[in-house]
Every structure is written in structure tokens, then in C-alpha cells.
Amino acid sequence: MKTKQATFQMLVAVTLMTAVACGKKESPGAGDSTAGMASTAATPPMAGGDTARPAAGAGPALTDPNIVYILDQANAADSARGALAETRGTSADVKSFGKLMVGEHHALRVAGQNLAKKLNVTPQAPPNDQSEAQAKEEMDKLQSMPKGKDWDKSYIDYEVGYHKAVLETATKALGVAQNQELKDLIKKAAPVIQHHLDRAEAIQKKQGS
């Protein structure tokens, strides 16, 4: 299960990082200040010491609607998994963490949706985005597992890898976002995501990972 877990986390990271990496490529005729930046972005190390990297190649520039979509999907997925952890988790730590995910990722999602409405931006998935399908796959896996220590460990292990990927994605998105208010939203979200990662890693350590 650990190998499958690491593979799934890697897929999430590749999807998110590929989108951001594509956004760093200058669009034809555009005077973007991000031109000349690296066209690929490293993802966080996964279990087993592997480091996933997006495949090289040209792709359409990442737009603000793409960034809004990516962050919205991440917040929605984490909130949904948190709600599941509140009911399926066994330890008090896991239940508490799930409750935190529901509350704070929901708040982040609402803030993003409100900004999108204010700016009249319609979230748009990047080409070949698989984040929604991957989130569903993880939810299906968690829903099919019996309650117990293995469930708690699987959930927390996933959340550690997921928050590492989302945190790096947010950092990269900050460099390619065009709207200042969107940049400000990302800056406000980053410390929250870091706090979640710290909490998940602390729980993971207590579980003996």
C-alpha cells in the first residue's frame, strides 16, 4: 500500500507542477517578466527517495483562471478528505486534523471563489489536468478502507505528501500569477498550508512513520 500511496502522491505532484512549469514559458508576443525562468519545477521528494519531475516540453502558458482552478480543486479535495477523517479516523489527532482541514481549506476556497467573482475570473482547468480524477481516486480508496490505525496512517501519509506538493505549487504560482490580488491571496494561503504540513508531519511522527 505504501508503494501505491507514493505513486499516487507523485501523480498529484506531477499534475500540479507540470501546470505551473508550463506557466513559466513565455507566451508568443508577451512581455511577461517571468520570461527566461526555468521551464520545469522540481516536486518534493516522495517515499523511497524518488523525486517526481514533470516531463519537459512546450505547453500553453498558465493563466490566472488556471491558477484559481488549481487552488480551488486543492482546497475542495482537502476539505472533503478532512470531513471523511472526522468520521473515519480512529485517533483523536487524526479526527482533529480532519476538522482543521474542513474549516481552514473551506475558508481558503471561499476566499478564492470570492476573489474570482470580484475579478470576473472563471476558473479554468489547465490542459490535460487530472486533479479532479485523482482526488476522486484517493477518496474512493479511503472510503473503501476499514477504520483503524492503517486508515489513520494512510490518510496522514497522503496529507503530508499532498501539502508538500500544494505548498510548492502555491510558491510557483505566485511567480506566474498576473493579478496582484491573486498574488496576495496566495501569500496569505501559504502560511496556512505550511501549518497544516507541520501538523500532519507531527502526527505522522507520533504514528511511527
Short mmCIF file of C-alpha atoms in Angstrom, two decimals:
data_model
loop_
_atom_site.label_atom_id
_atom_site.label_comp_id
_atom_site.label_asym_id
_atom_site.label_seq_id
_atom_site.Cartn_x
_atom_site.Cartn_y
_atom_site.Cartn_z
CA MET A 1 0.00 0.00 0.00
CA LYS A 2 2.90 2.32 0.74
CA THR A 3 4.16 1.99 -2.85
CA LYS A 4 0.70 2.77 -4.22
CA GLN A 5 0.46 5.71 -1.83
CA ALA A 6 3.77 7.17 -3.02
CA THR A 7 2.82 6.63 -6.65
CA PHE A 8 -0.48 8.46 -6.21
CA GLN A 9 1.19 11.37 -4.43
CA MET A 10 3.69 11.54 -7.27
CA LEU A 11 0.86 11.75 -9.83
CA VAL A 12 -0.72 14.62 -7.92
CA ALA A 13 2.59 16.43 -7.75
CA VAL A 14 3.35 15.88 -11.43
CA THR A 15 -0.05 17.23 -12.46
CA LEU A 16 0.26 20.36 -10.32
CA MET A 17 3.92 21.01 -11.06
CA THR A 18 3.53 20.46 -14.80
CA ALA A 19 0.79 23.10 -14.91
CA VAL A 20 2.94 25.60 -13.06
CA ALA A 21 6.02 24.77 -15.13
CA CYS A 22 4.07 25.38 -18.34
CA GLY A 23 3.00 28.74 -16.97
CA LYS A 24 6.64 29.81 -16.78
CA LYS A 25 7.05 29.61 -20.55
CA GLU A 26 6.58 32.96 -22.23
CA SER A 27 3.56 33.21 -24.49
CA PRO A 28 4.29 34.34 -28.08
CA GLY A 29 4.40 38.11 -28.21
CA ALA A 30 4.00 38.53 -24.47
CA GLY A 31 6.23 40.83 -22.47
CA ASP A 32 5.96 38.73 -19.33
CA SER A 33 8.51 39.46 -16.64
CA THR A 34 8.79 35.74 -15.94
CA ALA A 35 10.39 35.03 -19.31
CA GLY A 36 13.69 33.25 -19.00
CA MET A 37 12.71 31.43 -15.82
CA ALA A 38 13.20 27.66 -15.70
CA SER A 39 10.55 25.76 -17.64
CA THR A 40 10.44 22.86 -15.20
CA ALA A 41 9.87 22.75 -11.46
CA ALA A 42 11.07 20.11 -9.03
CA THR A 43 8.48 18.41 -6.88
CA PRO A 44 9.01 17.43 -3.25
CA PRO A 45 10.76 14.09 -2.59
CA MET A 46 8.33 11.21 -2.23
CA ALA A 47 8.54 7.99 -0.28
CA GLY A 48 11.53 5.89 -1.22
CA GLY A 49 13.64 8.92 -2.06
CA ASP A 50 12.14 9.43 -5.52
CA THR A 51 11.67 12.93 -6.85
CA ALA A 52 8.99 13.42 -9.46
CA ARG A 53 9.63 15.89 -12.23
CA PRO A 54 7.23 16.95 -14.98
CA ALA A 55 8.08 15.89 -18.48
CA ALA A 56 9.87 18.54 -20.48
CA GLY A 57 8.08 20.07 -23.40
CA ALA A 58 6.21 23.13 -24.58
CA GLY A 59 2.78 23.86 -23.24
CA PRO A 60 0.30 26.71 -23.04
CA ALA A 61 1.07 29.42 -20.51
CA LEU A 62 -0.57 29.04 -17.13
CA THR A 63 -3.21 31.74 -16.73
CA ASP A 64 -4.80 33.28 -13.66
CA PRO A 65 -8.01 31.27 -14.35
CA ASN A 66 -5.82 28.13 -14.35
CA ILE A 67 -4.26 29.08 -11.01
CA VAL A 68 -7.66 29.80 -9.48
CA TYR A 69 -8.88 26.40 -10.68
CA ILE A 70 -5.85 24.50 -9.32
CA LEU A 71 -6.10 26.10 -5.89
CA ASP A 72 -9.88 25.67 -5.78
CA GLN A 73 -9.56 21.96 -6.57
CA ALA A 74 -6.86 21.51 -3.93
CA ASN A 75 -8.96 23.21 -1.25
CA ALA A 76 -12.12 21.31 -2.19
CA ALA A 77 -10.33 17.94 -2.15
CA ASP A 78 -8.59 18.55 1.18
CA SER A 79 -11.81 19.74 2.79
CA ALA A 80 -13.65 16.63 1.58
CA ARG A 81 -10.95 14.29 2.86
CA GLY A 82 -10.96 16.16 6.16
CA ALA A 83 -14.69 15.57 6.56
CA LEU A 84 -14.10 11.88 5.96
CA ALA A 85 -11.29 11.84 8.54
CA GLU A 86 -13.62 13.32 11.14
CA THR A 87 -15.87 10.28 10.85
CA ARG A 88 -13.49 7.51 9.76
CA GLY A 89 -10.43 8.49 11.79
CA THR A 90 -9.64 6.49 14.91
CA SER A 91 -7.17 8.65 16.84
CA ALA A 92 -8.04 12.00 18.35
CA ASP A 93 -5.14 13.56 16.44
CA VAL A 94 -6.47 12.40 13.08
CA LYS A 95 -10.02 13.49 13.85
CA SER A 96 -8.77 16.90 15.00
CA PHE A 97 -6.62 17.28 11.90
CA GLY A 98 -9.57 16.37 9.68
CA LYS A 99 -11.69 19.02 11.38
CA LEU A 100 -8.93 21.56 10.80
CA MET A 101 -8.80 20.64 7.10
CA VAL A 102 -12.55 21.10 6.72
CA GLY A 103 -12.61 24.51 8.37
CA GLU A 104 -9.48 26.13 7.00
CA HIS A 105 -9.50 24.71 3.47
CA HIS A 106 -13.17 25.62 3.15
CA ALA A 107 -12.29 29.17 4.21
CA LEU A 108 -9.44 29.30 1.69
CA ARG A 109 -11.75 28.03 -1.03
CA VAL A 110 -14.42 30.63 -0.24
CA ALA A 111 -11.79 33.38 -0.31
CA GLY A 112 -10.62 32.18 -3.72
CA GLN A 113 -14.15 31.96 -5.09
CA ASN A 114 -15.00 35.44 -3.80
CA LEU A 115 -11.89 36.87 -5.43
CA ALA A 116 -12.69 35.13 -8.70
CA LYS A 117 -16.15 36.70 -8.67
CA LYS A 118 -14.72 40.10 -7.83
CA LEU A 119 -12.23 39.89 -10.69
CA ASN A 120 -14.78 38.26 -13.01
CA VAL A 121 -12.43 35.30 -13.49
CA THR A 122 -13.89 31.93 -14.41
CA PRO A 123 -11.74 29.06 -13.09
CA GLN A 124 -10.38 27.00 -15.97
CA ALA A 125 -8.57 23.68 -15.79
CA PRO A 126 -5.14 23.59 -17.44
CA PRO A 127 -4.87 21.30 -20.48
CA ASN A 128 -4.80 17.61 -19.52
CA ASP A 129 -5.46 18.40 -15.85
CA GLN A 130 -6.21 15.27 -13.82
CA SER A 131 -6.55 16.76 -10.33
CA GLU A 132 -10.29 16.09 -10.03
CA ALA A 133 -9.95 12.46 -11.10
CA GLN A 134 -7.00 11.92 -8.78
CA ALA A 135 -8.86 13.43 -5.83
CA LYS A 136 -11.77 11.08 -6.51
CA GLU A 137 -9.44 8.09 -6.67
CA GLU A 138 -7.95 8.93 -3.27
CA MET A 139 -11.39 9.45 -1.74
CA ASP A 140 -12.58 6.13 -3.14
CA LYS A 141 -9.56 4.40 -1.64
CA LEU A 142 -10.08 5.95 1.80
CA GLN A 143 -13.79 5.17 1.73
CA SER A 144 -13.10 1.53 0.91
CA MET A 145 -10.58 1.04 3.72
CA PRO A 146 -11.79 -0.18 7.12
CA LYS A 147 -11.42 2.13 10.11
CA GLY A 148 -8.35 1.65 12.25
CA LYS A 149 -4.69 2.51 12.58
CA ASP A 150 -3.95 1.63 8.95
CA TRP A 151 -6.64 4.08 7.80
CA ASP A 152 -5.24 6.84 10.01
CA LYS A 153 -1.72 6.23 8.74
CA SER A 154 -2.76 6.12 5.08
CA TYR A 155 -4.66 9.40 5.43
CA ILE A 156 -1.87 11.25 7.24
CA ASP A 157 0.86 9.91 4.95
CA TYR A 158 -1.13 11.18 1.99
CA GLU A 159 -1.75 14.58 3.58
CA VAL A 160 1.96 15.08 4.23
CA GLY A 161 2.83 14.47 0.58
CA TYR A 162 -0.17 16.41 -0.68
CA HIS A 163 0.56 19.51 1.39
CA LYS A 164 4.19 19.49 0.29
CA ALA A 165 3.05 19.45 -3.33
CA VAL A 166 0.39 22.13 -2.83
CA LEU A 167 2.78 24.38 -0.90
CA GLU A 168 5.36 24.23 -3.66
CA THR A 169 2.66 24.71 -6.28
CA ALA A 170 1.45 27.85 -4.49
CA THR A 171 5.01 29.16 -4.37
CA LYS A 172 5.49 28.59 -8.08
CA ALA A 173 2.07 30.02 -8.92
CA LEU A 174 2.99 33.18 -7.07
CA GLY A 175 5.73 33.74 -9.63
CA VAL A 176 3.46 33.47 -12.66
CA ALA A 177 0.17 34.99 -11.43
CA GLN A 178 -0.67 38.23 -13.20
CA ASN A 179 -3.21 39.80 -10.85
CA GLN A 180 -1.84 41.37 -7.66
CA GLU A 181 -4.90 40.42 -5.61
CA LEU A 182 -4.44 36.80 -6.64
CA LYS A 183 -0.78 37.04 -5.61
CA ASP A 184 -1.87 38.45 -2.25
CA LEU A 185 -4.32 35.58 -1.76
CA ILE A 186 -1.58 33.04 -2.43
CA LYS A 187 0.70 34.82 0.05
CA LYS A 188 -2.00 34.60 2.73
CA ALA A 189 -2.70 30.94 1.98
CA ALA A 190 0.92 29.76 2.09
CA PRO A 191 1.41 30.03 5.90
CA VAL A 192 -1.88 28.18 6.45
CA ILE A 193 -0.76 25.34 4.19
CA GLN A 194 2.63 25.26 5.93
CA HIS A 195 0.88 24.98 9.30
CA HIS A 196 -1.16 22.06 8.01
CA LEU A 197 2.01 20.36 6.79
CA ASP A 198 3.68 20.85 10.16
CA ARG A 199 0.66 19.36 11.95
CA ALA A 200 0.49 16.39 9.58
CA GLU A 201 4.20 15.67 9.96
CA ALA A 202 3.90 15.84 13.76
CA ILE A 203 1.07 13.29 13.68
CA GLN A 204 3.00 11.14 11.24
CA LYS A 205 5.95 11.12 13.62
CA LYS A 206 3.73 10.01 16.51
CA GLN A 207 2.41 7.20 14.31
CA GLY A 208 5.96 5.94 13.93
CA SER A 209 6.46 6.70 10.23
#
